[in-house]
mmCIF file of N, CA and C in Angstrom:
data_model
loop_
_atom_site.group_PDB
_atom_site.id
_atom_site.type_symbol
_atom_site.label_atom_id
_atom_site.label_comp_id
_atom_site.label_asym_id
_atom_site.label_seq_id
_atom_site.Cartn_x
_atom_site.Cartn_y
_atom_site.Cartn_z
ATOM 1 N N MET A 177 -14.169 3.548 -7.020
ATOM 2 C CA MET A 177 -12.947 4.189 -6.602
ATOM 3 C C MET A 177 -12.479 3.545 -5.303
ATOM 4 N N SER A 178 -11.182 3.493 -5.114
ATOM 5 C CA SER A 178 -10.616 2.812 -3.952
ATOM 6 C C SER A 178 -9.629 3.718 -3.227
ATOM 7 N N TYR A 179 -9.263 3.303 -2.037
ATOM 8 C CA TYR A 179 -8.236 3.968 -1.251
ATOM 9 C C TYR A 179 -6.961 3.166 -1.473
ATOM 10 N N ASP A 180 -5.960 3.765 -2.119
ATOM 11 C CA ASP A 180 -4.785 3.043 -2.585
ATOM 12 C C ASP A 180 -3.529 3.411 -1.812
ATOM 13 N N LEU A 181 -2.807 2.374 -1.402
ATOM 14 C CA LEU A 181 -1.533 2.524 -0.711
ATOM 15 C C LEU A 181 -0.521 1.596 -1.366
ATOM 16 N N MET A 182 0.756 1.929 -1.229
ATOM 17 C CA MET A 182 1.796 1.088 -1.806
ATOM 18 C C MET A 182 2.950 0.984 -0.824
ATOM 19 N N VAL A 183 3.541 -0.208 -0.756
ATOM 20 C CA VAL A 183 4.790 -0.393 -0.035
ATOM 21 C C VAL A 183 5.845 -0.792 -1.047
ATOM 22 N N PHE A 184 7.115 -0.536 -0.709
ATOM 23 C CA PHE A 184 8.166 -0.747 -1.693
ATOM 24 C C PHE A 184 9.500 -0.991 -1.003
ATOM 25 N N GLU A 185 10.414 -1.587 -1.765
ATOM 26 C CA GLU A 185 11.782 -1.767 -1.315
ATOM 27 C C GLU A 185 12.481 -0.415 -1.386
ATOM 28 N N PRO A 186 12.963 0.107 -0.269
ATOM 29 C CA PRO A 186 13.587 1.430 -0.278
ATOM 30 C C PRO A 186 14.767 1.547 -1.243
ATOM 31 N N ALA A 187 15.578 0.514 -1.365
ATOM 32 C CA ALA A 187 16.751 0.583 -2.244
ATOM 33 C C ALA A 187 16.370 0.664 -3.722
ATOM 34 N N ALA A 188 15.169 0.245 -4.070
ATOM 35 C CA ALA A 188 14.726 0.250 -5.464
ATOM 36 C C ALA A 188 14.153 1.602 -5.890
ATOM 37 N N ALA A 189 13.770 2.423 -4.925
ATOM 38 C CA ALA A 189 13.080 3.683 -5.225
ATOM 39 C C ALA A 189 14.040 4.866 -5.275
ATOM 40 N N PRO A 190 13.772 5.827 -6.166
ATOM 41 C CA PRO A 190 14.588 7.055 -6.210
ATOM 42 C C PRO A 190 14.433 7.861 -4.929
ATOM 43 N N ALA A 191 15.442 8.678 -4.639
ATOM 44 C CA ALA A 191 15.459 9.447 -3.399
ATOM 45 C C ALA A 191 14.590 10.697 -3.437
ATOM 46 N N SER A 192 14.543 11.407 -4.564
ATOM 47 C CA SER A 192 13.769 12.646 -4.600
ATOM 48 C C SER A 192 12.287 12.338 -4.831
ATOM 49 N N LYS A 193 11.439 13.220 -4.324
ATOM 50 C CA LYS A 193 9.998 13.010 -4.471
ATOM 51 C C LYS A 193 9.579 13.028 -5.938
ATOM 52 N N ALA A 194 10.114 13.963 -6.720
ATOM 53 C CA ALA A 194 9.755 14.049 -8.140
ATOM 54 C C ALA A 194 10.143 12.765 -8.874
ATOM 55 N N GLU A 195 11.354 12.291 -8.639
ATOM 56 C CA GLU A 195 11.796 11.042 -9.283
ATOM 57 C C GLU A 195 10.994 9.851 -8.776
ATOM 58 N N PHE A 196 10.664 9.859 -7.482
ATOM 59 C CA PHE A 196 9.857 8.783 -6.920
ATOM 60 C C PHE A 196 8.500 8.710 -7.616
ATOM 61 N N LEU A 197 7.848 9.853 -7.796
ATOM 62 C CA LEU A 197 6.521 9.862 -8.416
ATOM 63 C C LEU A 197 6.574 9.359 -9.855
ATOM 64 N N THR A 198 7.635 9.658 -10.567
ATOM 65 C CA THR A 198 7.814 9.116 -11.924
ATOM 66 C C THR A 198 8.006 7.606 -11.861
ATOM 67 N N TRP A 199 8.833 7.155 -10.933
ATOM 68 C CA TRP A 199 9.075 5.717 -10.726
ATOM 69 C C TRP A 199 7.770 5.003 -10.359
ATOM 70 N N TYR A 200 6.997 5.613 -9.475
ATOM 71 C CA TYR A 200 5.696 5.062 -9.076
ATOM 72 C C TYR A 200 4.798 4.869 -10.301
ATOM 73 N N GLU A 201 4.719 5.870 -11.154
ATOM 74 C CA GLU A 201 3.910 5.762 -12.374
ATOM 75 C C GLU A 201 4.390 4.598 -13.233
ATOM 76 N N GLN A 202 5.694 4.423 -13.349
ATOM 77 C CA GLN A 202 6.245 3.308 -14.126
ATOM 78 C C GLN A 202 5.883 1.971 -13.498
ATOM 79 N N GLN A 203 5.986 1.891 -12.171
ATOM 80 C CA GLN A 203 5.666 0.643 -11.474
ATOM 81 C C GLN A 203 4.206 0.244 -11.683
ATOM 82 N N THR A 204 3.320 1.236 -11.700
ATOM 83 C CA THR A 204 1.889 0.947 -11.798
ATOM 84 C C THR A 204 1.401 0.827 -13.240
ATOM 85 N N GLU A 205 2.312 0.737 -14.171
ATOM 86 C CA GLU A 205 1.942 0.361 -15.542
ATOM 87 C C GLU A 205 1.861 -1.157 -15.662
ATOM 88 N N TRP A 206 2.386 -1.866 -14.666
ATOM 89 C CA TRP A 206 2.287 -3.324 -14.561
ATOM 90 C C TRP A 206 2.838 -4.028 -15.805
ATOM 91 N N THR A 207 4.096 -3.717 -16.120
ATOM 92 C CA THR A 207 4.727 -4.276 -17.314
ATOM 93 C C THR A 207 5.691 -5.424 -17.023
ATOM 94 N N GLU A 208 5.832 -5.811 -15.769
ATOM 95 C CA GLU A 208 6.722 -6.922 -15.433
ATOM 96 C C GLU A 208 6.140 -8.214 -15.995
ATOM 97 N N ASP A 209 7.000 -9.132 -16.329
ATOM 98 C CA ASP A 209 6.600 -10.375 -16.999
ATOM 99 C C ASP A 209 6.268 -11.481 -15.988
ATOM 100 N N HIS A 210 5.156 -11.299 -15.244
ATOM 101 C CA HIS A 210 4.690 -12.297 -14.275
ATOM 102 C C HIS A 210 3.268 -11.936 -13.869
ATOM 103 N N GLY A 211 2.609 -12.857 -13.173
ATOM 104 C CA GLY A 211 1.294 -12.559 -12.611
ATOM 105 C C GLY A 211 1.461 -11.659 -11.394
ATOM 106 N N TYR A 212 0.504 -10.811 -11.137
ATOM 107 C CA TYR A 212 0.627 -9.850 -10.044
ATOM 108 C C TYR A 212 -0.034 -10.301 -8.742
ATOM 109 N N ASP A 213 -0.298 -11.614 -8.627
ATOM 110 C CA ASP A 213 -0.754 -12.156 -7.349
ATOM 111 C C ASP A 213 0.194 -13.243 -6.845
ATOM 112 N N ASP A 214 1.419 -13.245 -7.376
ATOM 113 C CA ASP A 214 2.425 -14.253 -7.044
ATOM 114 C C ASP A 214 3.490 -13.656 -6.126
ATOM 115 N N LEU A 215 3.461 -14.018 -4.854
ATOM 116 C CA LEU A 215 4.412 -13.489 -3.889
ATOM 117 C C LEU A 215 5.840 -13.945 -4.141
ATOM 118 N N ALA A 216 6.023 -14.991 -4.922
ATOM 119 C CA ALA A 216 7.369 -15.490 -5.208
ATOM 120 C C ALA A 216 8.204 -14.478 -5.995
ATOM 121 N N VAL A 217 7.571 -13.516 -6.658
ATOM 122 C CA VAL A 217 8.307 -12.560 -7.497
ATOM 123 C C VAL A 217 8.867 -11.392 -6.694
ATOM 124 N N THR A 218 8.437 -11.229 -5.451
ATOM 125 C CA THR A 218 8.835 -10.044 -4.687
ATOM 126 C C THR A 218 9.900 -10.385 -3.645
ATOM 127 N N THR A 219 10.291 -9.408 -2.871
ATOM 128 C CA THR A 219 11.393 -9.555 -1.917
ATOM 129 C C THR A 219 10.923 -10.166 -0.591
ATOM 130 N N PRO A 220 11.851 -10.710 0.190
ATOM 131 C CA PRO A 220 11.478 -11.252 1.503
ATOM 132 C C PRO A 220 10.816 -10.222 2.418
ATOM 133 N N LYS A 221 11.291 -8.981 2.420
ATOM 134 C CA LYS A 221 10.680 -7.952 3.273
ATOM 135 C C LYS A 221 9.256 -7.639 2.841
ATOM 136 N N LEU A 222 9.024 -7.586 1.532
ATOM 137 C CA LEU A 222 7.659 -7.323 1.059
ATOM 138 C C LEU A 222 6.749 -8.515 1.332
ATOM 139 N N ARG A 223 7.274 -9.721 1.252
ATOM 140 C CA ARG A 223 6.471 -10.897 1.630
ATOM 141 C C ARG A 223 6.134 -10.845 3.116
ATOM 142 N N GLN A 224 7.081 -10.426 3.950
ATOM 143 C CA GLN A 224 6.823 -10.286 5.388
ATOM 144 C C GLN A 224 5.702 -9.273 5.621
ATOM 145 N N TRP A 225 5.765 -8.154 4.898
ATOM 146 C CA TRP A 225 4.720 -7.145 5.017
ATOM 147 C C TRP A 225 3.364 -7.733 4.623
ATOM 148 N N TYR A 226 3.334 -8.451 3.496
ATOM 149 C CA TYR A 226 2.095 -9.055 3.011
ATOM 150 C C TYR A 226 1.516 -10.013 4.056
ATOM 151 N N GLU A 227 2.343 -10.859 4.622
ATOM 152 C CA GLU A 227 1.868 -11.821 5.626
ATOM 153 C C GLU A 227 1.222 -11.104 6.810
ATOM 154 N N ALA A 228 1.797 -9.989 7.215
ATOM 155 C CA ALA A 228 1.220 -9.214 8.321
ATOM 156 C C ALA A 228 -0.121 -8.608 7.934
ATOM 157 N N MET A 229 -0.272 -8.212 6.684
ATOM 158 C CA MET A 229 -1.486 -7.543 6.228
ATOM 159 C C MET A 229 -2.625 -8.504 5.887
ATOM 160 N N ALA A 230 -2.305 -9.613 5.261
ATOM 161 C CA ALA A 230 -3.333 -10.509 4.705
ATOM 162 C C ALA A 230 -4.262 -11.099 5.764
ATOM 163 N N ALA A 231 -3.807 -11.183 6.990
ATOM 164 C CA ALA A 231 -4.668 -11.716 8.045
ATOM 165 C C ALA A 231 -5.874 -10.813 8.295
ATOM 166 N N ASP A 232 -5.655 -9.490 8.288
ATOM 167 C CA ASP A 232 -6.742 -8.540 8.544
ATOM 168 C C ASP A 232 -7.385 -7.999 7.276
ATOM 169 N N PHE A 233 -6.614 -7.942 6.197
ATOM 170 C CA PHE A 233 -7.107 -7.442 4.913
ATOM 171 C C PHE A 233 -6.802 -8.499 3.846
ATOM 172 N N PRO A 234 -7.642 -9.534 3.772
ATOM 173 C CA PRO A 234 -7.354 -10.643 2.848
ATOM 174 C C PRO A 234 -7.429 -10.208 1.380
ATOM 175 N N PRO A 235 -6.659 -10.890 0.531
ATOM 176 C CA PRO A 235 -6.629 -10.526 -0.887
ATOM 177 C C PRO A 235 -7.837 -11.053 -1.647
ATOM 178 N N MET A 236 -8.293 -10.297 -2.639
ATOM 179 C CA MET A 236 -9.429 -10.746 -3.446
ATOM 180 C C MET A 236 -9.007 -11.705 -4.553
ATOM 181 N N ASN A 237 -7.689 -11.829 -4.789
ATOM 182 C CA ASN A 237 -7.181 -12.728 -5.827
ATOM 183 C C ASN A 237 -6.036 -13.565 -5.267
ATOM 184 N N GLY A 238 -5.781 -14.694 -5.902
ATOM 185 C CA GLY A 238 -4.647 -15.518 -5.515
ATOM 186 C C GLY A 238 -5.020 -16.610 -4.535
ATOM 187 N N PRO A 239 -4.022 -17.318 -4.048
ATOM 188 C CA PRO A 239 -4.272 -18.494 -3.216
ATOM 189 C C PRO A 239 -4.846 -18.186 -1.836
ATOM 190 N N ASP A 240 -4.715 -16.947 -1.348
ATOM 191 C CA ASP A 240 -5.208 -16.601 -0.009
ATOM 192 C C ASP A 240 -6.593 -15.967 -0.026
ATOM 193 N N THR A 241 -7.301 -16.052 -1.153
ATOM 194 C CA THR A 241 -8.614 -15.427 -1.289
ATOM 195 C C THR A 241 -9.624 -16.081 -0.339
ATOM 196 N N PRO A 242 -10.349 -15.274 0.449
ATOM 197 C CA PRO A 242 -11.364 -15.834 1.347
ATOM 198 C C PRO A 242 -12.638 -16.191 0.584
ATOM 199 N N GLU A 243 -13.496 -16.950 1.238
ATOM 200 C CA GLU A 243 -14.772 -17.317 0.607
ATOM 201 C C GLU A 243 -15.707 -16.118 0.498
ATOM 202 N N ASP A 244 -15.701 -15.253 1.514
ATOM 203 C CA ASP A 244 -16.614 -14.107 1.548
ATOM 204 C C ASP A 244 -15.969 -12.890 0.881
ATOM 205 N N LEU A 245 -16.178 -12.742 -0.418
ATOM 206 C CA LEU A 245 -15.612 -11.600 -1.142
ATOM 207 C C LEU A 245 -16.379 -10.305 -0.897
ATOM 208 N N ASP A 246 -17.529 -10.388 -0.206
ATOM 209 C CA ASP A 246 -18.302 -9.192 0.109
ATOM 210 C C ASP A 246 -17.821 -8.502 1.377
ATOM 211 N N ASP A 247 -16.896 -9.118 2.102
ATOM 212 C CA ASP A 247 -16.320 -8.518 3.300
ATOM 213 C C ASP A 247 -15.592 -7.239 2.883
ATOM 214 N N PRO A 248 -15.896 -6.082 3.493
ATOM 215 C CA PRO A 248 -15.257 -4.828 3.081
ATOM 216 C C PRO A 248 -13.747 -4.795 3.322
ATOM 217 N N LYS A 249 -13.225 -5.731 4.096
ATOM 218 C CA LYS A 249 -11.780 -5.782 4.327
ATOM 219 C C LYS A 249 -11.028 -6.492 3.210
ATOM 220 N N VAL A 250 -11.736 -7.213 2.347
ATOM 221 C CA VAL A 250 -11.080 -7.877 1.216
ATOM 222 C C VAL A 250 -10.509 -6.783 0.314
ATOM 223 N N SER A 251 -9.238 -6.921 -0.031
ATOM 224 C CA SER A 251 -8.514 -5.863 -0.746
ATOM 225 C C SER A 251 -7.817 -6.420 -1.978
ATOM 226 N N ASP A 252 -7.506 -5.535 -2.905
ATOM 227 C CA ASP A 252 -6.900 -5.935 -4.172
ATOM 228 C C ASP A 252 -5.400 -5.650 -4.142
ATOM 229 N N TYR A 253 -4.601 -6.708 -3.991
ATOM 230 C CA TYR A 253 -3.142 -6.599 -3.933
ATOM 231 C C TYR A 253 -2.564 -6.831 -5.325
ATOM 232 N N SER A 254 -1.612 -5.989 -5.704
ATOM 233 C CA SER A 254 -0.838 -6.180 -6.932
ATOM 234 C C SER A 254 0.623 -6.269 -6.515
ATOM 235 N N VAL A 255 1.221 -7.445 -6.750
ATOM 236 C CA VAL A 255 2.567 -7.731 -6.269
ATOM 237 C C VAL A 255 3.568 -7.603 -7.410
ATOM 238 N N GLY A 256 4.497 -6.678 -7.260
ATOM 239 C CA GLY A 256 5.578 -6.509 -8.217
ATOM 240 C C GLY A 256 6.903 -6.940 -7.612
ATOM 241 N N GLN A 257 7.954 -6.831 -8.376
ATOM 242 C CA GLN A 257 9.273 -7.230 -7.890
ATOM 243 C C GLN A 257 9.755 -6.343 -6.750
ATOM 244 N N SER A 258 9.428 -5.057 -6.781
ATOM 245 C CA SER A 258 9.894 -4.110 -5.758
ATOM 246 C C SER A 258 8.776 -3.383 -5.040
ATOM 247 N N VAL A 259 7.527 -3.679 -5.385
ATOM 248 C CA VAL A 259 6.389 -2.981 -4.791
ATOM 249 C C VAL A 259 5.235 -3.946 -4.537
ATOM 250 N N ILE A 260 4.394 -3.567 -3.594
ATOM 251 C CA ILE A 260 3.069 -4.171 -3.458
ATOM 252 C C ILE A 260 2.096 -3.005 -3.338
ATOM 253 N N TYR A 261 1.141 -2.969 -4.241
ATOM 254 C CA TYR A 261 0.135 -1.915 -4.322
ATOM 255 C C TYR A 261 -1.176 -2.531 -3.854
ATOM 256 N N VAL A 262 -1.914 -1.817 -3.014
ATOM 257 C CA VAL A 262 -3.164 -2.362 -2.496
ATOM 258 C C VAL A 262 -4.284 -1.344 -2.634
ATOM 259 N N ALA A 263 -5.412 -1.810 -3.167
ATOM 260 C CA ALA A 263 -6.625 -1.005 -3.265
ATOM 261 C C ALA A 263 -7.589 -1.495 -2.184
ATOM 262 N N PHE A 264 -7.928 -0.598 -1.270
ATOM 263 C CA PHE A 264 -8.836 -0.895 -0.156
ATOM 264 C C PHE A 264 -10.183 -0.227 -0.397
ATOM 265 N N ALA A 265 -11.216 -0.747 0.239
ATOM 266 C CA ALA A 265 -12.512 -0.068 0.244
ATOM 267 C C ALA A 265 -12.353 1.226 1.037
ATOM 268 N N TRP A 266 -13.021 2.299 0.588
ATOM 269 C CA TRP A 266 -12.912 3.582 1.303
ATOM 270 C C TRP A 266 -13.370 3.464 2.748
ATOM 271 N N SER A 267 -14.306 2.574 3.012
ATOM 272 C CA SER A 267 -14.766 2.404 4.391
ATOM 273 C C SER A 267 -13.656 1.891 5.300
ATOM 274 N N GLN A 268 -12.586 1.372 4.717
ATOM 275 C CA GLN A 268 -11.469 0.828 5.483
ATOM 276 C C GLN A 268 -10.253 1.768 5.500
ATOM 277 N N ALA A 269 -10.391 2.982 4.983
ATOM 278 C CA ALA A 269 -9.245 3.879 4.790
ATOM 279 C C ALA A 269 -8.433 4.109 6.065
ATOM 280 N N GLU A 270 -9.066 4.483 7.138
ATOM 281 C CA GLU A 270 -8.313 4.790 8.360
ATOM 282 C C GLU A 270 -7.610 3.552 8.900
ATOM 283 N N ALA A 271 -8.326 2.453 8.992
ATOM 284 C CA ALA A 271 -7.721 1.213 9.498
ATOM 285 C C ALA A 271 -6.625 0.710 8.561
ATOM 286 N N ALA A 272 -6.844 0.825 7.256
ATOM 287 C CA ALA A 272 -5.848 0.372 6.280
ATOM 288 C C ALA A 272 -4.581 1.206 6.387
ATOM 289 N N TYR A 273 -4.710 2.519 6.463
ATOM 290 C CA TYR A 273 -3.546 3.394 6.589
ATOM 291 C C TYR A 273 -2.709 2.985 7.795
ATOM 292 N N LYS A 274 -3.351 2.863 8.935
ATOM 293 C CA LYS A 274 -2.635 2.508 10.167
ATOM 294 C C LYS A 274 -1.973 1.141 10.053
ATOM 295 N N ALA A 275 -2.693 0.163 9.512
ATOM 296 C CA ALA A 275 -2.150 -1.195 9.398
ATOM 297 C C ALA A 275 -0.987 -1.257 8.407
ATOM 298 N N VAL A 276 -1.132 -0.600 7.267
ATOM 299 C CA VAL A 276 -0.077 -0.613 6.253
ATOM 300 C C VAL A 276 1.177 0.062 6.794
ATOM 301 N N ARG A 277 1.020 1.221 7.451
ATOM 302 C CA ARG A 277 2.178 1.918 8.019
ATOM 303 C C ARG A 277 2.869 1.077 9.079
ATOM 304 N N ALA A 278 2.093 0.504 9.990
ATOM 305 C CA ALA A 278 2.688 -0.300 11.069
ATOM 306 C C ALA A 278 3.415 -1.512 10.496
ATOM 307 N N ALA A 279 2.805 -2.189 9.532
ATOM 308 C CA ALA A 279 3.440 -3.367 8.930
ATOM 309 C C ALA A 279 4.672 -2.967 8.118
ATOM 310 N N ALA A 280 4.646 -1.797 7.467
ATOM 311 C CA ALA A 280 5.802 -1.308 6.714
ATOM 312 C C ALA A 280 6.971 -1.034 7.661
ATOM 313 N N GLU A 281 6.676 -0.393 8.768
ATOM 314 C CA GLU A 281 7.720 -0.107 9.746
ATOM 315 C C GLU A 281 8.312 -1.407 10.283
ATOM 316 N N ALA A 282 7.463 -2.377 10.609
ATOM 317 C CA ALA A 282 7.938 -3.653 11.146
ATOM 318 C C ALA A 282 8.772 -4.434 10.131
ATOM 319 N N ALA A 283 8.397 -4.381 8.864
ATOM 320 C CA ALA A 283 9.098 -5.143 7.824
ATOM 321 C C ALA A 283 10.305 -4.395 7.248
ATOM 322 N N GLY A 284 10.410 -3.115 7.528
ATOM 323 C CA GLY A 284 11.523 -2.327 7.003
ATOM 324 C C GLY A 284 11.388 -1.978 5.536
ATOM 325 N N VAL A 285 10.136 -1.733 5.105
ATOM 326 C CA VAL A 285 9.896 -1.330 3.720
ATOM 327 C C VAL A 285 9.319 0.087 3.701
ATOM 328 N N GLY A 286 9.391 0.728 2.548
ATOM 329 C CA GLY A 286 8.857 2.070 2.388
ATOM 330 C C GLY A 286 7.351 2.049 2.233
ATOM 331 N N PHE A 287 6.739 3.215 2.388
ATOM 332 C CA PHE A 287 5.285 3.385 2.344
ATOM 333 C C PHE A 287 4.970 4.603 1.483
ATOM 334 N N PHE A 288 3.958 4.461 0.620
ATOM 335 C CA PHE A 288 3.499 5.574 -0.211
ATOM 336 C C PHE A 288 1.990 5.653 -0.148
ATOM 337 N N ASP A 289 1.474 6.820 0.224
ATOM 338 C CA ASP A 289 0.035 7.058 0.287
ATOM 339 C C ASP A 289 -0.423 7.571 -1.078
ATOM 340 N N ALA A 290 -0.740 6.642 -1.973
ATOM 341 C CA ALA A 290 -1.110 6.981 -3.349
ATOM 342 C C ALA A 290 -2.419 7.753 -3.435
ATOM 343 N N SER A 291 -3.284 7.621 -2.437
ATOM 344 C CA SER A 291 -4.558 8.334 -2.454
ATOM 345 C C SER A 291 -4.528 9.620 -1.636
ATOM 346 N N GLY A 292 -3.468 9.850 -0.919
ATOM 347 C CA GLY A 292 -3.375 11.034 -0.070
ATOM 348 C C GLY A 292 -3.170 12.306 -0.873
ATOM 349 N N THR A 293 -3.629 13.403 -0.347
ATOM 350 C CA THR A 293 -3.526 14.678 -1.045
ATOM 351 C C THR A 293 -2.095 15.197 -1.122
ATOM 352 N N ASP A 294 -1.223 14.773 -0.198
ATOM 353 C CA ASP A 294 0.160 15.261 -0.231
ATOM 354 C C ASP A 294 1.152 14.205 -0.707
ATOM 355 N N ALA A 295 0.667 13.053 -1.201
ATOM 356 C CA ALA A 295 1.528 11.990 -1.729
ATOM 357 C C ALA A 295 2.638 11.652 -0.739
ATOM 358 N N GLU A 296 2.230 11.334 0.497
ATOM 359 C CA GLU A 296 3.185 11.022 1.556
ATOM 360 C C GLU A 296 4.055 9.817 1.195
ATOM 361 N N ILE A 297 5.363 9.989 1.355
ATOM 362 C CA ILE A 297 6.332 8.910 1.174
ATOM 363 C C ILE A 297 7.067 8.761 2.499
ATOM 364 N N TRP A 298 7.112 7.551 3.008
ATOM 365 C CA TRP A 298 7.834 7.273 4.247
ATOM 366 C C TRP A 298 8.872 6.200 3.977
ATOM 367 N N LEU A 299 10.058 6.387 4.549
ATOM 368 C CA LEU A 299 11.140 5.415 4.433
ATOM 369 C C LEU A 299 11.547 4.935 5.816
ATOM 370 N N PRO A 300 12.007 3.694 5.932
ATOM 371 C CA PRO A 300 12.469 3.205 7.233
ATOM 372 C C PRO A 300 13.519 4.149 7.823
ATOM 373 N N GLY A 301 13.398 4.399 9.114
ATOM 374 C CA GLY A 301 14.329 5.288 9.797
ATOM 375 C C GLY A 301 13.830 6.707 9.918
ATOM 376 N N GLN A 302 12.790 7.076 9.167
ATOM 377 C CA GLN A 302 12.228 8.425 9.271
ATOM 378 C C GLN A 302 11.247 8.470 10.423
ATOM 379 N N VAL A 303 11.128 9.629 11.021
ATOM 380 C CA VAL A 303 10.113 9.839 12.040
ATOM 381 C C VAL A 303 8.787 10.014 11.321
ATOM 382 N N ALA A 304 7.781 9.302 11.767
ATOM 383 C CA ALA A 304 6.463 9.388 11.129
ATOM 384 C C ALA A 304 5.838 10.750 11.397
ATOM 385 N N PRO A 305 5.246 11.376 10.368
ATOM 386 C CA PRO A 305 4.563 12.664 10.600
ATOM 387 C C PRO A 305 3.298 12.435 11.419
ATOM 388 N N ALA A 306 2.980 13.428 12.224
ATOM 389 C CA ALA A 306 1.760 13.334 13.025
ATOM 390 C C ALA A 306 0.542 13.453 12.118
ATOM 391 N N VAL A 307 -0.463 12.652 12.386
ATOM 392 C CA VAL A 307 -1.716 12.737 11.642
ATOM 393 C C VAL A 307 -2.638 13.665 12.417
ATOM 394 N N LYS A 308 -3.055 14.734 11.785
ATOM 395 C CA LYS A 308 -3.922 15.701 12.442
ATOM 396 C C LYS A 308 -5.274 15.057 12.737
ATOM 397 N N PRO A 309 -5.915 15.426 13.847
ATOM 398 C CA PRO A 309 -7.160 14.781 14.251
ATOM 399 C C PRO A 309 -8.259 14.789 13.194
ATOM 400 N N ASN A 310 -8.372 15.858 12.406
ATOM 401 C CA ASN A 310 -9.457 15.942 11.425
ATOM 402 C C ASN A 310 -9.060 15.417 10.052
ATOM 403 N N PHE A 311 -7.843 14.890 9.911
ATOM 404 C CA PHE A 311 -7.374 14.407 8.612
ATOM 405 C C PHE A 311 -8.336 13.395 8.011
ATOM 406 N N TRP A 312 -8.701 12.365 8.771
ATOM 407 C CA TRP A 312 -9.557 11.297 8.224
ATOM 408 C C TRP A 312 -10.961 11.814 7.946
ATOM 409 N N ARG A 313 -11.459 12.719 8.763
ATOM 410 C CA ARG A 313 -12.794 13.282 8.503
ATOM 411 C C ARG A 313 -12.793 14.046 7.186
ATOM 412 N N ARG A 314 -11.744 14.848 6.932
ATOM 413 C CA ARG A 314 -11.649 15.583 5.668
ATOM 414 C C ARG A 314 -11.475 14.608 4.509
ATOM 415 N N LEU A 315 -10.600 13.620 4.673
ATOM 416 C CA LEU A 315 -10.330 12.668 3.618
ATOM 417 C C LEU A 315 -11.600 11.920 3.203
ATOM 418 N N LEU A 316 -12.398 11.581 4.163
ATOM 419 C CA LEU A 316 -13.632 10.831 3.889
ATOM 420 C C LEU A 316 -14.827 11.737 3.627
ATOM 421 N N GLY A 317 -14.606 13.066 3.611
ATOM 422 C CA GLY A 317 -15.675 13.995 3.289
ATOM 423 C C GLY A 317 -16.707 14.145 4.386
ATOM 424 N N LEU A 318 -16.277 13.956 5.638
ATOM 425 C CA LEU A 318 -17.209 14.012 6.765
ATOM 426 C C LEU A 318 -17.211 15.367 7.474
ATOM 427 N N SER A 319 -16.342 16.275 7.074
ATOM 428 C CA SER A 319 -16.361 17.584 7.740
ATOM 429 C C SER A 319 -16.237 18.701 6.725
#
């Protein structure tokens, strides 16, 4: 099991949460006609986000794959036309959440916490919700 997050082009996603979740399910059926480790298929903003992320969380597939695949920071990226979905090791959950959110804000793309209990969706221009101090302890089963 992995800790999964997704970033997306805001203009491509529906506005309501219910419609967004349906759209998310469609996106993660992986029916687009291309390989899912090819950055050429996605948007410039999503490529910018990927470049910011890959330095600290290298991909396990594709041309940027590191030699040490046992590194817990190695992550599984799936690149779509309007989304990039990433599966992280649970040991990296807190750091991954922070890095993905910060890179999403910098690149101007949306953020979806696919593994979160409240299915958090963030769009550029929104004020980020405060993360409660015990959130990560509960999420990781430490309290």
